[in-house]
Phi, psi and omega in degrees: 000322180297320179294321178297316180293317177297319178299316179297318182291336183252025174077017179251053184301326179300320179298321181299309183286329177293319176296317179299319180291319179296331182276352185308310181298320178297312179298321180297313182293320184271343182060041173276077191292322180294313178297320180299315180297317179295317181298315181288332176295314178297311181298317180294320178300315181291320179296319178293321178300322181275347182069029183269100184298323178295318179293319176300314179300316180298317181291319178295320178295324177294317177297322179296319178295322176298316178298319178297321181298332179260006176086012178267075188289330177294314178295320178301317179297316179300312182293318178295321179297317177296317180299319181299321177299316180292318180296319179293318180299328181265004183055038178271087188296317179299320178294319177301316179298314182295315183291321177298320176297318179295325174297321176299318179297318179295316178300317179301315180294335176274358181080012179270076190292321179296317179294322177297314179302314181296319179294314179296322178296319178294317178296323177298312179300317180294316179297320177296318183297328181261003177075027180269091184296319179294318176298322177298315180296319179299315181292324176297318178294321177298315178298322178300317178298320178294314180299322177298313180297333179275001179081017181259074188297319182296314179294321178299313180297321179298314180294319177298318179298318178297318179296315180300319180297318180292314178301315181297315180298327181275355183070023181269082188291341176294331178278339180277324181292000000 
């Protein structure tokens, strides 16, 4: 956090939001919510100052994930929706795929299974369009989870099988386990 604040104070705002974005996974896994909120606040402030829509989208998506992590799914939806607008405006396709997937996760947690399925399907299509095989596998596994929750076991197994094939071909053993 100190490096992010110093970077912001010395005109290196890009460094601030990039560090905040790089720390997202760590904060999510460790649930350091206060630090996460501070990091995204600094990053969002710098991204807005620069008018960088992709950076704004990344910071809003990070805040949305933080809200999801504490079970505030309504806030997560609001933040992801705002983030999606910024990512789309900047033609940041990878961001659109990630944020759409996160919207799917939020819908799933709210029990909105059809909306979750639709969001994951859209993220799957986007990941396929940009050649992101790992993103494709993640979305197939997400769709499998939705189909399972909807009682559609055959479709769930098909989607899990498709995801497993991609993970195996990519040597991504974390997806195979």
